Short mmCIF file of C-alpha atoms in Angstrom, two decimals:
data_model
loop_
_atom_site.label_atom_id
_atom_site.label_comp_id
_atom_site.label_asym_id
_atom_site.label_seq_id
_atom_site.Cartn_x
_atom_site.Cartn_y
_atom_site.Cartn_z
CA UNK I 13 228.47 55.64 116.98
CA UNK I 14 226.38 53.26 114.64
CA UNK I 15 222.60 52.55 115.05
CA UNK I 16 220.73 49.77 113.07
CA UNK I 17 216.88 48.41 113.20
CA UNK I 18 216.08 44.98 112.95
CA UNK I 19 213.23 45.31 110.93
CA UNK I 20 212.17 41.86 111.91
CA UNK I 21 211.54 42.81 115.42
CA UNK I 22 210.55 46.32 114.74
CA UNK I 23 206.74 46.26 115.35
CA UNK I 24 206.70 49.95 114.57
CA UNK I 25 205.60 51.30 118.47
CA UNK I 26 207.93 54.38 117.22
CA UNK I 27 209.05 55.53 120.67
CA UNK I 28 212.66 55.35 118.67
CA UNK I 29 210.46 58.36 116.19
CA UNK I 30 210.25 60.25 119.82
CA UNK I 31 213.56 60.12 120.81
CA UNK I 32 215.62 61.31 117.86
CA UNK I 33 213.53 62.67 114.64
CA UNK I 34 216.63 63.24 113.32
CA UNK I 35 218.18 59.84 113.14
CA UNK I 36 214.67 57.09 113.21
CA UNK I 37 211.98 57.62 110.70
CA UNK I 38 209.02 55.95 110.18
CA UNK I 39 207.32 53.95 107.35
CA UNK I 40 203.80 54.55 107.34
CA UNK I 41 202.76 52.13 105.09
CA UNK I 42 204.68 49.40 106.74
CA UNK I 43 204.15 50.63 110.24
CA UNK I 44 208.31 49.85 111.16
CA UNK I 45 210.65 52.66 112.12
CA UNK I 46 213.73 52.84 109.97
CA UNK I 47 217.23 54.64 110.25
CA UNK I 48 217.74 57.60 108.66
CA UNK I 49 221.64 57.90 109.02
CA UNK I 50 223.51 54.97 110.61
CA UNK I 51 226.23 57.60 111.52
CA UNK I 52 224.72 59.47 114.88
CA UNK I 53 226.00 62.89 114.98
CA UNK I 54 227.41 63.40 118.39
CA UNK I 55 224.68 65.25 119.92
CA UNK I 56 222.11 62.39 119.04
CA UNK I 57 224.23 59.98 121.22
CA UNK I 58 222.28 60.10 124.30
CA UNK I 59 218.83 60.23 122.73
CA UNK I 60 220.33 56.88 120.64
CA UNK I 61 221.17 55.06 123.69
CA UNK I 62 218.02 56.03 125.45
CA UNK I 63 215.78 54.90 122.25
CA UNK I 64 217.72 51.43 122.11
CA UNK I 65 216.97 50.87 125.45
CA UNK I 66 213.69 51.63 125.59
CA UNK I 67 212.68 49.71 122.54
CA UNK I 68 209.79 47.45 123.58
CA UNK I 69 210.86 45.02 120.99
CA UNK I 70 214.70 45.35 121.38
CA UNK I 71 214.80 46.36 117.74
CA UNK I 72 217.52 49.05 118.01
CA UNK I 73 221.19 48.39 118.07
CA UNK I 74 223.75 50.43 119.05
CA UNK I 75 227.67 50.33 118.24
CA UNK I 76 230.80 52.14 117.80
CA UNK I 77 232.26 53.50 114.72
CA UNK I 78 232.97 50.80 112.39
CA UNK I 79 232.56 48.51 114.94
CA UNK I 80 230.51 45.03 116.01
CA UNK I 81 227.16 45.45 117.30
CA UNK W 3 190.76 16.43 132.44
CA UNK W 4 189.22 16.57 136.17
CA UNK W 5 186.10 18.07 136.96
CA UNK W 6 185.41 20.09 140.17
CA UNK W 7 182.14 22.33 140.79
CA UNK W 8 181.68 22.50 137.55
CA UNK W 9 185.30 23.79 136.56
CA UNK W 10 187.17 21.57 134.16
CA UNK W 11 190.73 21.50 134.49
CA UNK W 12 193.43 19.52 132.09
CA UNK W 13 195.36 16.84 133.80
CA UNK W 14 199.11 18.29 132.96
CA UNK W 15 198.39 21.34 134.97
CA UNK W 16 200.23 20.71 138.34
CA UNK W 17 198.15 21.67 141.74
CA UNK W 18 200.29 23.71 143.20
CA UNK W 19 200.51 26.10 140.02
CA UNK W 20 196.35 26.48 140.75
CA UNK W 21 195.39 29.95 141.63
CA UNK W 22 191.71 31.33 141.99
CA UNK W 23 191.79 34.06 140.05
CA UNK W 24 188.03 35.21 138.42
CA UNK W 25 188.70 38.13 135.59
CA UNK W 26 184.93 38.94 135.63
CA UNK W 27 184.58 38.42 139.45
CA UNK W 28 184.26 41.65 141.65
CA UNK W 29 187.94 42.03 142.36
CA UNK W 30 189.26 45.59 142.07
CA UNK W 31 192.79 46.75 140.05
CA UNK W 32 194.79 46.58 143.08
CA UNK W 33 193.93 43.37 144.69
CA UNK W 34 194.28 42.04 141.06
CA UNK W 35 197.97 43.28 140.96
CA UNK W 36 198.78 42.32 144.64
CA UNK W 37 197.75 38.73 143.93
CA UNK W 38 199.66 38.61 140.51
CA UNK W 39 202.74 39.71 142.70
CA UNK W 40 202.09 37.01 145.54
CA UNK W 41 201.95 34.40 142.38
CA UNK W 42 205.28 35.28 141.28
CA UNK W 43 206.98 35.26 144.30
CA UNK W 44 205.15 32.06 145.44
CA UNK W 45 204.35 29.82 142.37
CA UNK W 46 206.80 31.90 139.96
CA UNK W 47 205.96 33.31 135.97
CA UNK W 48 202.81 30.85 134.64
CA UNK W 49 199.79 30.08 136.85
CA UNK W 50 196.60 28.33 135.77
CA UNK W 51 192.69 29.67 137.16
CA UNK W 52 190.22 27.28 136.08
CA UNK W 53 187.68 30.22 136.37
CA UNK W 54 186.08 31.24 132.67
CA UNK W 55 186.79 28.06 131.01
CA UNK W 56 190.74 27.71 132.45
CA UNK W 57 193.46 29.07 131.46
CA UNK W 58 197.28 29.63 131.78
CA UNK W 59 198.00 33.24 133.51
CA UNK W 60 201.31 34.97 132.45
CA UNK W 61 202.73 37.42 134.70
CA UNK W 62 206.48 37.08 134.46
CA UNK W 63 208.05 39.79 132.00
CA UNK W 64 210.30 37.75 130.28
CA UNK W 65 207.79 34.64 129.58
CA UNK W 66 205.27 37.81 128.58
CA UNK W 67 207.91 38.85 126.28
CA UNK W 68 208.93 35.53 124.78
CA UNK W 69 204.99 34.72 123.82
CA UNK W 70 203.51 37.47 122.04
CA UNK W 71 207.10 37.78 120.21
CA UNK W 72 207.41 33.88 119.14
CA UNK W 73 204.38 33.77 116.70
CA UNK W 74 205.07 29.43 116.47
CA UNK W 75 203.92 29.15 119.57
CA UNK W 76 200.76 30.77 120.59
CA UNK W 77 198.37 32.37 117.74
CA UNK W 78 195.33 34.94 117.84
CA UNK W 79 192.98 33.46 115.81
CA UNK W 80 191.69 30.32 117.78
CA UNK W 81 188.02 31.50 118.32
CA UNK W 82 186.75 31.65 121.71
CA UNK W 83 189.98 32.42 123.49
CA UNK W 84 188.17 35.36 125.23
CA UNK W 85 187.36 35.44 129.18
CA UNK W 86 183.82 33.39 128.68
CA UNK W 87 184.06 30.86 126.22
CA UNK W 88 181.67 32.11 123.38
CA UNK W 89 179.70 30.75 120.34
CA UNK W 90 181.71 30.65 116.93
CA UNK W 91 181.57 33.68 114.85
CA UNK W 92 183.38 36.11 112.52
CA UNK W 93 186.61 37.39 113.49
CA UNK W 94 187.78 40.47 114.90
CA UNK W 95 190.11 41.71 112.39
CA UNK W 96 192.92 42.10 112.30
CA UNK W 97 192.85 40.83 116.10
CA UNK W 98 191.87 37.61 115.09
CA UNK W 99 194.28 36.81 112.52
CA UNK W 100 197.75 35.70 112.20
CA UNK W 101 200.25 35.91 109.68
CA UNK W 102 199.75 36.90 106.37
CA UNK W 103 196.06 38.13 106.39
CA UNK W 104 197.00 40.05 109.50
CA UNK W 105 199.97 41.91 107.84
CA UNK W 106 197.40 42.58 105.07
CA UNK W 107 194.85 44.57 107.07
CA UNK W 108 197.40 45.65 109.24
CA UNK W 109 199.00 47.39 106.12
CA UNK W 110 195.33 48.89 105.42
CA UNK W 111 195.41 50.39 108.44
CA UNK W 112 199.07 51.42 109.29
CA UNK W 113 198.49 54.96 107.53
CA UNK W 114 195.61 55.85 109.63
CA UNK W 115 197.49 55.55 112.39
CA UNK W 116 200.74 56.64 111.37
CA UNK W 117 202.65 58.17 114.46
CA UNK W 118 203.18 61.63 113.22
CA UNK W 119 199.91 61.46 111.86
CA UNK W 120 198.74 60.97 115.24
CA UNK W 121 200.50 64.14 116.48
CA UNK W 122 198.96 66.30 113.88
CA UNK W 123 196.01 65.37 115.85
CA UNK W 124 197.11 66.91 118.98
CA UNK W 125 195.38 70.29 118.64
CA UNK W 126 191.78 68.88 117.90
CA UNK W 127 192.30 66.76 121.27
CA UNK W 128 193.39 69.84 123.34
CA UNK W 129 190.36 71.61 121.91
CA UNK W 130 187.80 68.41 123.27
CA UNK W 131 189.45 68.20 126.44
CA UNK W 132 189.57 72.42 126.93
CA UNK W 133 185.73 72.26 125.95
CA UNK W 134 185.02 69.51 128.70
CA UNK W 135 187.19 71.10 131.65
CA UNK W 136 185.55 74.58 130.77
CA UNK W 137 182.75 72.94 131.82
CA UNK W 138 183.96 71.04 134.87
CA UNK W 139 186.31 73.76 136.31
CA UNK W 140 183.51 75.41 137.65
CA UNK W 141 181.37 73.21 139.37
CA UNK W 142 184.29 72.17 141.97
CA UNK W 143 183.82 68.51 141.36
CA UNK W 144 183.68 65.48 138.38
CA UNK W 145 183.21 61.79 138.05
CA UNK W 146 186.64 61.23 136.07
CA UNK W 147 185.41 58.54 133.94
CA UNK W 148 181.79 60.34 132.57
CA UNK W 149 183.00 63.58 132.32
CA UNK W 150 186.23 63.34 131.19
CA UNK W 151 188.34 60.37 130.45
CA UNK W 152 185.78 58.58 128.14
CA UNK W 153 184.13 61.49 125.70
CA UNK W 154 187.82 62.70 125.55
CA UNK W 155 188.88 59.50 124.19
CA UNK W 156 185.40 58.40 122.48
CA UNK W 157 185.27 62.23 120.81
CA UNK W 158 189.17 61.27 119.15
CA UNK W 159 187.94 58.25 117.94
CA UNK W 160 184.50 59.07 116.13
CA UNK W 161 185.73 62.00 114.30
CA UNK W 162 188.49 59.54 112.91
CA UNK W 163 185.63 56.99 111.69
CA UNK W 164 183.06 59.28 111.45
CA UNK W 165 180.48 58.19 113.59
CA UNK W 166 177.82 61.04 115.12
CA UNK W 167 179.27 61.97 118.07
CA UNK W 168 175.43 62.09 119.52
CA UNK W 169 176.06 57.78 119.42
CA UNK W 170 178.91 57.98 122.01
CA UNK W 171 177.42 56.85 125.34
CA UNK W 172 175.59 54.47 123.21
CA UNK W 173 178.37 53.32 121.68
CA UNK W 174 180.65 53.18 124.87
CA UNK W 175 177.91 51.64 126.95
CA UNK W 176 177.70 48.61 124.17
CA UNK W 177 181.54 47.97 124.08
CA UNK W 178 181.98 48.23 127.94
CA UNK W 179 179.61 44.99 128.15
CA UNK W 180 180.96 43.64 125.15
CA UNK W 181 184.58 43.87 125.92
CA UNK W 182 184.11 43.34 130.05
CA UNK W 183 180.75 41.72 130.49
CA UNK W 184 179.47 43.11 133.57
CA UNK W 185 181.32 42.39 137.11
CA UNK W 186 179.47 40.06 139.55
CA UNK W 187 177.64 38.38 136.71
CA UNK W 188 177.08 34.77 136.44
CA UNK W 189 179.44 33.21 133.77
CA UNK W 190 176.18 32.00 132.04
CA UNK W 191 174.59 35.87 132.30
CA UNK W 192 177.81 37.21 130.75
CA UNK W 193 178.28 35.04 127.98
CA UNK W 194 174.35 36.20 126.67
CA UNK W 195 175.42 40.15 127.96
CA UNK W 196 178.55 39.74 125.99
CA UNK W 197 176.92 38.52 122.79
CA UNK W 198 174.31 40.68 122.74
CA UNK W 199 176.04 43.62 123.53
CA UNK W 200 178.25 42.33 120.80
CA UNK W 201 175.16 41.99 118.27
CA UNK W 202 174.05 45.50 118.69
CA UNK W 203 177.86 46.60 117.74
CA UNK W 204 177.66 44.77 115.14
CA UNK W 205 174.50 46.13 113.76
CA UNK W 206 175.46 49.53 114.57
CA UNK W 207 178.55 49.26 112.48
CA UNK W 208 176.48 47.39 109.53
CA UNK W 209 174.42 50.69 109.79
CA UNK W 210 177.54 52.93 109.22
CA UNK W 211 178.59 50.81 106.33
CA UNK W 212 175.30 51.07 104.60
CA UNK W 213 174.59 54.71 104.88
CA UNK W 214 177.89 55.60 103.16
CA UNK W 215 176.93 52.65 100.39
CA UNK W 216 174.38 54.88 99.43
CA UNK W 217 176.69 58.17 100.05
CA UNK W 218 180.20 57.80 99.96
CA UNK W 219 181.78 60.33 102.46
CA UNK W 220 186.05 60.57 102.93
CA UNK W 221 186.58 59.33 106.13
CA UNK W 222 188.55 56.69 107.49
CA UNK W 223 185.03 54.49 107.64
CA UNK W 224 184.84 54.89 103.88
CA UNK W 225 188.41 54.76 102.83
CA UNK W 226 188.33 51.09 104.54
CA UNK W 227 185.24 49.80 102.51
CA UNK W 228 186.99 51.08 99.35
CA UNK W 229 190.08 49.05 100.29
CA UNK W 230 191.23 45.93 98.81
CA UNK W 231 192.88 42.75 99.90
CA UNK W 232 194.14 40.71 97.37
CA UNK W 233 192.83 42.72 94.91
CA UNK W 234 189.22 42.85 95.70
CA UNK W 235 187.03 44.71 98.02
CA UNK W 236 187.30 43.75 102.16
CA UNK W 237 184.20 41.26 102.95
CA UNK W 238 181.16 42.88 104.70
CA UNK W 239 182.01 40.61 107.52
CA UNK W 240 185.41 41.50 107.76
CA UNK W 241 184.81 45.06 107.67
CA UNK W 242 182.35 45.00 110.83
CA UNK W 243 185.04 43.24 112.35
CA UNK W 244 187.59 45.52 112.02
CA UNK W 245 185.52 48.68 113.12
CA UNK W 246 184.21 46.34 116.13
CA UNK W 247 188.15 46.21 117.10
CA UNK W 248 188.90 49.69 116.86
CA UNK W 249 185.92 50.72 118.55
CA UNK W 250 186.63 48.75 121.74
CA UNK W 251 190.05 50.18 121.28
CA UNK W 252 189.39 53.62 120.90
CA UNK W 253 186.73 53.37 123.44
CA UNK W 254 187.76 51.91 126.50
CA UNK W 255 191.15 51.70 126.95
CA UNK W 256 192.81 55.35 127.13
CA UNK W 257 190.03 56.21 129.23
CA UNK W 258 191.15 53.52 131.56
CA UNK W 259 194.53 54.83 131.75
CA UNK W 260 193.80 58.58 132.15
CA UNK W 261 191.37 57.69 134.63
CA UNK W 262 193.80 55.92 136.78
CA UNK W 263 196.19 58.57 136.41
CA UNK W 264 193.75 61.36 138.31
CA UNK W 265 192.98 59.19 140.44
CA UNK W 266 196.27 58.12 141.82
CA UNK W 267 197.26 61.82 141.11
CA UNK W 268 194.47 62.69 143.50
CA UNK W 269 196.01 60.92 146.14
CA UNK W 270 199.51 62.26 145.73
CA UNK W 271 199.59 66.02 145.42
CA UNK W 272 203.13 66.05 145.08
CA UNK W 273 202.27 64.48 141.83
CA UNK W 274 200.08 66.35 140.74
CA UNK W 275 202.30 69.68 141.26
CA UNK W 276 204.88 67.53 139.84
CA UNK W 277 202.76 67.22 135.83
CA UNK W 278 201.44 70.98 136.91
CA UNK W 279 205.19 72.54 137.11
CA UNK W 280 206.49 71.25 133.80
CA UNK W 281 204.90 70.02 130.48
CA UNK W 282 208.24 68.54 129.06
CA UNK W 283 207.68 65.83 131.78
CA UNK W 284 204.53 64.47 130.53
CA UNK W 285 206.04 62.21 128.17
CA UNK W 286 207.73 60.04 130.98
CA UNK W 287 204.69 60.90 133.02
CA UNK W 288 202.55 59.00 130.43
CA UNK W 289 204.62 56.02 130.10
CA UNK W 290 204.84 55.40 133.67
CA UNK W 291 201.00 55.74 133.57
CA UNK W 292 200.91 53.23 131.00
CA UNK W 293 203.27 50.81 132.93
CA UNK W 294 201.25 50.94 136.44
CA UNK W 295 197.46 51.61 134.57
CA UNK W 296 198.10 48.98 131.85
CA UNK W 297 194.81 47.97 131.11
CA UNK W 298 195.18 45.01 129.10
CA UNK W 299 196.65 41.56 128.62
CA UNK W 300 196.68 39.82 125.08
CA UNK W 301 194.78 36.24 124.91
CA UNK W 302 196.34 33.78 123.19
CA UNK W 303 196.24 29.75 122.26
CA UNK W 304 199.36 27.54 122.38
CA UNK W 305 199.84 26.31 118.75
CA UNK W 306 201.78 23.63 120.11
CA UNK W 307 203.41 22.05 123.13
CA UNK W 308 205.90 24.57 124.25
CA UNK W 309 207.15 25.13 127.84
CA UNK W 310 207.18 28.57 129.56
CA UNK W 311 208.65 29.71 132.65
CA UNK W 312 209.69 25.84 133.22
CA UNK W 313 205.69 25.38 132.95
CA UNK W 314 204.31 22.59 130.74
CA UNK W 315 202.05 23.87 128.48
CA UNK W 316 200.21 21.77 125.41
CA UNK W 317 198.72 23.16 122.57
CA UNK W 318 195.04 24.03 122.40
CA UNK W 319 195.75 25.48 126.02
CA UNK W 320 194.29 29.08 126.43
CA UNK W 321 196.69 31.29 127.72
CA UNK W 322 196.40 35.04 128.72
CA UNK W 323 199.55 37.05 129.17
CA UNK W 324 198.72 39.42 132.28
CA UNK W 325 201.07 42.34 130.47
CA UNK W 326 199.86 44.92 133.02
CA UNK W 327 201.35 41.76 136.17
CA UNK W 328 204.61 41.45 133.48
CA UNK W 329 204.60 45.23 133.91
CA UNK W 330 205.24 45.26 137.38
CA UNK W 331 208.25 42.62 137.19
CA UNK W 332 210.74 43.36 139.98
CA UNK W 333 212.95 41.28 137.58
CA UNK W 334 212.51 44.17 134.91
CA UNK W 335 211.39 46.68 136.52
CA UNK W 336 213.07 47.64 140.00
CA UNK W 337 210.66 48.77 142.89
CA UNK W 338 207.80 47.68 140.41
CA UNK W 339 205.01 48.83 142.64
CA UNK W 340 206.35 52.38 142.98
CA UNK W 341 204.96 55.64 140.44
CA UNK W 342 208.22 56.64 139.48
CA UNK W 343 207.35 59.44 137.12
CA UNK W 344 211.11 59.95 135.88
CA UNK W 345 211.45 55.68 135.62
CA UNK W 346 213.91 55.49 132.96
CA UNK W 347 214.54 52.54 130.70
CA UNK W 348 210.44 51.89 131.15
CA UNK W 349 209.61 48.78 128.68
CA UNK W 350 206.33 48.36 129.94
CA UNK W 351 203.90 45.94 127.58
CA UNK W 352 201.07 48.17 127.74
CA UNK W 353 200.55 48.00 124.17
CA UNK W 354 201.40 43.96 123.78
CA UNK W 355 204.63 43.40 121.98
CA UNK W 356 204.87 41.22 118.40
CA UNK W 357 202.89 42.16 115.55
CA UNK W 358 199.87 42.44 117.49
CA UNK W 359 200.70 45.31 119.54
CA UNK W 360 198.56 48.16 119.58
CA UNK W 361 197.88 50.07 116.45
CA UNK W 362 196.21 52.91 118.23
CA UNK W 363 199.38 53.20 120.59
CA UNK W 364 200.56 56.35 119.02
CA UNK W 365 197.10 57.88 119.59
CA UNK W 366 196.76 56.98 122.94
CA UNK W 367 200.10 59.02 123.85
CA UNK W 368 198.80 61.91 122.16
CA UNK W 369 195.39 61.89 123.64
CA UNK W 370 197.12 60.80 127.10
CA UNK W 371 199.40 64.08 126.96
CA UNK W 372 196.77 66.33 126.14
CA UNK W 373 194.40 64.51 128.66
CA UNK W 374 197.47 65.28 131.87
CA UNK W 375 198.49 68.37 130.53
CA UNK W 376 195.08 70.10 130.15
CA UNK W 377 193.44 68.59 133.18
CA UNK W 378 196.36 70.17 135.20
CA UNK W 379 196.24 73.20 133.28
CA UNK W 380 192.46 73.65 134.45
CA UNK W 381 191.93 72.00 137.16
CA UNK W 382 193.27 73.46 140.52
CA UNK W 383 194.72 70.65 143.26
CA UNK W 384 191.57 68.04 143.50
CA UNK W 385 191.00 65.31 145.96
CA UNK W 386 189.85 61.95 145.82
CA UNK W 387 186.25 62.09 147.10
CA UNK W 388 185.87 58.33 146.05
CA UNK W 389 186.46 55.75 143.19
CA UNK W 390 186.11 52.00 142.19
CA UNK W 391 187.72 50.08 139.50
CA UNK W 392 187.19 46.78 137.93
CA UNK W 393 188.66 43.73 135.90
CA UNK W 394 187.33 42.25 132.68
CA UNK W 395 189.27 42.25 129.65
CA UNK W 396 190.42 45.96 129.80
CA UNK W 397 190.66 46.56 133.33
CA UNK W 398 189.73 49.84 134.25
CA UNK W 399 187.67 52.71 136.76
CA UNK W 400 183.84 52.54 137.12
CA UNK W 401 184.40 55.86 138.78
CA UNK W 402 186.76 58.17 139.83
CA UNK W 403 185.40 61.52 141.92
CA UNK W 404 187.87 64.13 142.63
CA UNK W 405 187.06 67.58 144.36
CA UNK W 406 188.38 70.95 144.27
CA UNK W 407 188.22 74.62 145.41
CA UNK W 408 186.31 76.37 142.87
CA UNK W 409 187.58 79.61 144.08
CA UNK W 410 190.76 78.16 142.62
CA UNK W 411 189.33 77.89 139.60
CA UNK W 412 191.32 80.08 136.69
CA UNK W 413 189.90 79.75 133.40
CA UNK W 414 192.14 80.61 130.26
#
């Protein structure tokens, strides 16, 4: 599983931060969450899918390995 | 335009999308939210109240959504989009500007407010609300609001500026009838309320900037007058502006919400046992808080002629998108009306979406949390003994009382 942020939609509300530490990170400076490794280790799966579908802005997006968003 | 008691109304508004709906009248939150509901169903997303000047209401999610995201079509910085229609003056910065100038001072202020910035903050909010409920706790009962919701929130806030904490009901007081007016009030009476509560804001936050002229300190107050746009130092005007903003954000708004929350706790003690049982739940907890308590909705001015929810709408119009109605979209959000305290995707718009949203919103979880987990922590099962809330332009309680058994009462 891939995740990406469209940082022109990202208006940095960081709930993404919340869900998964470990994969979103956050520029301070610029107030937008970025990724920290597109590759989601398997245990960060359901924390992914939660984030992206939280996302007030609809920032996040989520796809297979390799594969088309 | 056609002219009726007084009320002028534009002549591409149809009739039948007409409701009478007075922001600073003496309607409470939940008639507010059961008539936003009865204008969906009825008229559908985009009404029109020619109350305060007229404007367009929002209240479907997705035309909420499509708004405050599309910056081409409705801006921020037309002066006088408020709830009374006010004399020309400075703006509110950064709420007041668009585009570049706004991602300028929004940069300034990013840091400050930096999410896990925010959480570092955690502990000094826990200590403020601990002091408060020590308090409380043993006198059996509390006015929400007073005692705790507001110098929780107000206490966060002034330590982050600065400000002597002795100036908080001062302060509050000020930015309640700045921000809200004051319910039942004449449109005439609140326009001169707002703008004089407004001037004494103003002055007060002149004050601040003058005393640490003459003795630079290193808080956030100071590290904003040092601060530079385009390479030279931020405008007097601007500056009072900007501290004006975050005052009536830190001040009024998370108090709204946590005051809400006891209250409706208060009524539900399954609730209440529910936050009580398990502190990993709070986080949910708060957002579905923030979904049903959402205290505000962003004003904005169409830029141009757009439609919205099949509505006509030509720029200059004033439009306010009702983000705690869009909230409660069965469209969005199923069984809207219901506290689900597990709801799960929740994209409420309590903060406003675009690049306007809420740059306290990280705060307010953090002070949120500590303000559900503590009050649980200390306070035994409570009652509602009464309460009343309000509109304006952050809607909120003018008082919540709750009751318990003092006998109950376990301190730490």
């Amino acid at each position: 599983m891939e995740v990406s942020i469209d940082a022109t939609r990202c208006q940095g509300h960081a709930l993404c931060l919340s869900a998964d530490p470990a994969v979103f990170d956050f520029d301070d400076e610029e107030g937008k969450a970025f990724v920290a490794r597109a590759g989601v280790p398997d245990g960060s799966a359901d924390a992914v899918r939660k984030a992206a579908a939280n996302c007030p802005e609809s920032a996040i997006a989520v796809r297979p390995e390799g594969g088309r968003p | 335009m056609t002219e009726e008691n007084g009320m002028t109304r534009p002549e591409h508004v149809p009739a039948d999308l007409v409701v009478d709906f007075d922001v600073l009248g003496d309607l409470g939150i939940p008639q507010a939210h059961a008539e936003a509901s009865r204008w969906r169903r009825e008229k559908g997303p985009v009404v029109w109240t020619d109350r305060n000047g007229g404007y367009w209401i929002v209240v479907g999610a997705e035309e909420i959504r499509r708004g405050l995201v599309d910056v081409s079509l409705f801006d921020s910085a037309s002066r006088g989009v408020k709830m009374v229609t006010i004399e020309p003056r400075e703006a509110l910065v950064p709420l007041e500007l668009d585009g570049e100038e706004h991602t300028t001072y929004r940069r300034i202020l990013n840091p400050f407010f930096a999410p896990r910035r925010m959480r570092l903050l955690e502990d000094d909010v826990r200590k403020v609300a601990r002091q408060l409920l020590a308090e409380l706790a043993p006198t059996g009962s509390c006015e929400v609001v007073a005692d705790f919701a507001r110098p929780l929130a107000s206490s966060m806030f002034l330590s982050m500026v600065d400000w002597p904490l002795e100036d908080r009901v001062k302060l509050e007081n000020w930015v309640k009838r700045q921000v809200n007016g004051v319910a039942g009030e004449s449109e005439e009476a609140n326009r001169r309320i707002q703008a004089e509560a407004l001037e004494a804001v103003t002055e007060y936050c002149r004050g601040q900037i003058t005393s640490r002229r003459e003795r630079p300190r290193e808080d956030m107050t100071s590290t904003l007058m040092n601060a530079t746009v385009d390479g030279a130092p931020i405008p007097d005007e601007r500056l009072v502006g900007l501290l004006i903003v975050l005052a009536a954000g830190g001040l009024d708004t998370t108090a709204s919400v946590t005051s809400q929350a006891v209250e409706l706790f208060a009524l539900h003690p399954d609730m209440q046992a529910y936050v009580r049982e398990d502190g990993s739940r709070i986080p949910a907890v708060v957002e579905e808080m923030l979904r049903v308590g959402a205290p505000v909705g962003p004003l904005r001015a169409a830029l141009r002629d757009t439609e919205l929810g099949g509505v006509e709408i030509k720029a200059g119009d004033r439009v306010h998108f009702l983000g705690q109605a869009g909230s409660r979209d069965p469209a969005e959000f199923p069984d809207p009306d219901r506290v689900d305290l597990q709801r799960e995707p929740n994209r409420h718009m309590a903060f406003g979406l675009g690049p306007h949203r809420c740059i306290g919103a990280a705060l307010a979880r953090v002070v949120l949390a500590v303000a559900f987990d503590e009050f649980h922590a200390v306070i035994p099962p409570y009652r509602l003994v009464g309460s009343e809330s309000r509109l304006g332009a952050v809607w909120g309680m003018s008082s919540v009382v709750v009751e318990w058994d003092v006998d109950e009462v376990v301190l730490p």
